[in-house]
PDB file of C-alpha atoms in Angstrom:
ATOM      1  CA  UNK A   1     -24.801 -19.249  45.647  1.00  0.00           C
ATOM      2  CA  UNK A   2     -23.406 -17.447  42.405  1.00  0.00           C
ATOM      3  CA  UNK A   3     -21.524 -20.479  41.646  1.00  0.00           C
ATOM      4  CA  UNK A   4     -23.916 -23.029  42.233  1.00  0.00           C
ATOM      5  CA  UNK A   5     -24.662 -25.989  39.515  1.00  0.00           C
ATOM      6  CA  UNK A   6     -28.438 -24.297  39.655  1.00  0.00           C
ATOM      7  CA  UNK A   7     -26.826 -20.950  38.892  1.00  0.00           C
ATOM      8  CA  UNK A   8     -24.577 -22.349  35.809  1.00  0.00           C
ATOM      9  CA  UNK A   9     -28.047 -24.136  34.621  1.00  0.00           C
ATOM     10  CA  UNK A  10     -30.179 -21.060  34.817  1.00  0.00           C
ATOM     11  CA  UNK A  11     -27.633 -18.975  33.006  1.00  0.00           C
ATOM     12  CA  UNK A  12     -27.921 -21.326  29.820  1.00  0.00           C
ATOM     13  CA  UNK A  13     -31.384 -20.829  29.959  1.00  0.00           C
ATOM     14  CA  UNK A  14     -33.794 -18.730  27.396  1.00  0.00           C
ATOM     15  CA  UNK A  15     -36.994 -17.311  27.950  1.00  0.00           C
ATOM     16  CA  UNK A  16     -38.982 -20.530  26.314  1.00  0.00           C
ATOM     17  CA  UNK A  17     -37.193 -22.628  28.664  1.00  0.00           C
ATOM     18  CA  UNK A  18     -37.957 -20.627  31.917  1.00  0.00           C
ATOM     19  CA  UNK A  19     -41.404 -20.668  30.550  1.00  0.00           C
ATOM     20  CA  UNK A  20     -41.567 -24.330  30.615  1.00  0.00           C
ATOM     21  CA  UNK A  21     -39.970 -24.947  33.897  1.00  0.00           C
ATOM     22  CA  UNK A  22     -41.974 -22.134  35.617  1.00  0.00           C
ATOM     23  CA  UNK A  23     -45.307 -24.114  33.730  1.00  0.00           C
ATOM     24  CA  UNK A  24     -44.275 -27.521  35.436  1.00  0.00           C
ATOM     25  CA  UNK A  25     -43.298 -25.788  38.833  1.00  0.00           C
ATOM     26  CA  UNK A  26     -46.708 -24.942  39.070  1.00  0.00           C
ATOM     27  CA  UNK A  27     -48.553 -28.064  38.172  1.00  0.00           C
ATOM     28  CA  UNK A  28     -48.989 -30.076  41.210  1.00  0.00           C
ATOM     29  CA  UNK A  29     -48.545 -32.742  38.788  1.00  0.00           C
ATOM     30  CA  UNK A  30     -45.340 -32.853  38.884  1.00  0.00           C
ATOM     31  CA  UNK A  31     -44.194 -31.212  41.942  1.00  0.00           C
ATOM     32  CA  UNK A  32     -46.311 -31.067  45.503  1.00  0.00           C
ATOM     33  CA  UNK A  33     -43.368 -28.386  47.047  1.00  0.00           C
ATOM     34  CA  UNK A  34     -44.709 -24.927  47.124  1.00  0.00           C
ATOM     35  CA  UNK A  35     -41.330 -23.899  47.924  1.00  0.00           C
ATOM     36  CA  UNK A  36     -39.509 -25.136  44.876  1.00  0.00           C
ATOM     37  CA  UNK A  37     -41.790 -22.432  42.536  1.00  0.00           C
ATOM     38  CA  UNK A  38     -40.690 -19.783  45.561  1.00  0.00           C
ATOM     39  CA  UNK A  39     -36.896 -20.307  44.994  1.00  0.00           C
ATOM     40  CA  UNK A  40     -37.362 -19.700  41.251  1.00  0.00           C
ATOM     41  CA  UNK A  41     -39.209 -17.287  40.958  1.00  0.00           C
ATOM     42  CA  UNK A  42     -36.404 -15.550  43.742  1.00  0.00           C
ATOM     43  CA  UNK A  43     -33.462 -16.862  41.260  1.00  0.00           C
ATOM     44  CA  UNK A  44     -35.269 -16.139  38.295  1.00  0.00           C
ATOM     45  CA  UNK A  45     -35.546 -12.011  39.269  1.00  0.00           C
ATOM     46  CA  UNK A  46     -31.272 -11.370  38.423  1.00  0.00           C
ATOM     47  CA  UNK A  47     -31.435 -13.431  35.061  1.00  0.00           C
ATOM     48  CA  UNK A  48     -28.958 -13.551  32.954  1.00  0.00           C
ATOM     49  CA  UNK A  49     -26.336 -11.492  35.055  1.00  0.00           C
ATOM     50  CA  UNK A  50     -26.978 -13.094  38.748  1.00  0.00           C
ATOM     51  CA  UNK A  51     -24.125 -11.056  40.395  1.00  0.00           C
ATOM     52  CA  UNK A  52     -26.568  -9.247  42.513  1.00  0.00           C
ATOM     53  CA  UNK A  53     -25.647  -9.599  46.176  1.00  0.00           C
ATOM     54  CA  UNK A  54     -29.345 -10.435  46.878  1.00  0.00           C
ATOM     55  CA  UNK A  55     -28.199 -14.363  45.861  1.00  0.00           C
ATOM     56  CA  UNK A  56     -26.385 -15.020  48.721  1.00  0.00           C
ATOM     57  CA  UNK A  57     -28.129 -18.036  50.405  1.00  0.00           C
ATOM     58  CA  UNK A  58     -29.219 -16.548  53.450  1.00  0.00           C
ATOM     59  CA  UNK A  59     -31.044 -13.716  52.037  1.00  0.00           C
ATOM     60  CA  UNK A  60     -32.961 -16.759  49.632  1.00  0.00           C
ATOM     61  CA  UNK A  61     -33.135 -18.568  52.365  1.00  0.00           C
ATOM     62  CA  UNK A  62     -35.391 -15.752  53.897  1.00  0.00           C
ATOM     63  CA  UNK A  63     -37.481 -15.052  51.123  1.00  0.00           C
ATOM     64  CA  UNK A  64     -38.138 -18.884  50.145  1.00  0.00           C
ATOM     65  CA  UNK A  65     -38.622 -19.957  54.438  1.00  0.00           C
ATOM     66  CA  UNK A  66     -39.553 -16.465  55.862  1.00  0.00           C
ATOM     67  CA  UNK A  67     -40.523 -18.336  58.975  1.00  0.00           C
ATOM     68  CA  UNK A  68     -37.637 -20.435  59.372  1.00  0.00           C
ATOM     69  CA  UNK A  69     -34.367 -20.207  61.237  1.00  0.00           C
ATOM     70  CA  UNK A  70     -31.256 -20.789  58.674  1.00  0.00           C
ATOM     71  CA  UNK A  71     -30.266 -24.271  57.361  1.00  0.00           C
ATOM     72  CA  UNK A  72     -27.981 -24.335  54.601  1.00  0.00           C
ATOM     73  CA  UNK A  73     -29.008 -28.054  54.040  1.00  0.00           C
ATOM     74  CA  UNK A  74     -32.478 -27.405  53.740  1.00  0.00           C
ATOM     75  CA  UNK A  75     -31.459 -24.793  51.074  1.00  0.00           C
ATOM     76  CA  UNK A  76     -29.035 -27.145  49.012  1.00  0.00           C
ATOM     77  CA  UNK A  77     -31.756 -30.161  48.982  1.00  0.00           C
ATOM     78  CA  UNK A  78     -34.828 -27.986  47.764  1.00  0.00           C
ATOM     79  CA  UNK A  79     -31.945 -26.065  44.661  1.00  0.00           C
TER      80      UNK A  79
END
C-alpha cells in the first residue's frame, strides 16, 4: 500500500487540496460510495510521512469494510 499510485498522489498533496477532495467526498453529488470518504479519511491520518505500518491493505481493508472478509480487489477498485 505505501507504494501505491494513491499513496504517491496524496503525498503531493497540501492542506487546501485535501480540503477540497475531502469537500467533494462528501457531497453525494459527486460520489454515492460511503466507503470512498472512509478510505480517506483512514489514508489521510499518516500524511505526509505514510510509513506507518497501519497502511498495509489488510488493516484498511478492516477499517474501510469492518464487516467484510478480505478482497484485495475490492480494495484496489474503491483506491
Amino acid at each position: 500500500m505505501k507504494n501505491s499510485r494513491l499513496i504517491k498522489i496524496f503525498r503531493i498533496l497540501d492542506a487546501e487540496d485535501f480540503r477540497q477532495i475531502q469537500k467533494a467526498l462528501k457531497s453525494p453529488f459527486f460520489t454515492s460510495n460511503k466507503n470512498l470518504l472512509v478510505l480517506f479519511q483512514t489514508i489521510r491520518r499518516y500524511h505526509p510521512e505514510y510509513e506507518s505500518t497501519s497502511l498495509e491493505k489488510k488493516k484498511i481493508f478492516v477499517k474501510v469494510f469492518p464487516t467484510k472478509n478480505y478482497s484485495d480487489v475490492k480494495l484496489r477498485n474503491l483506491m
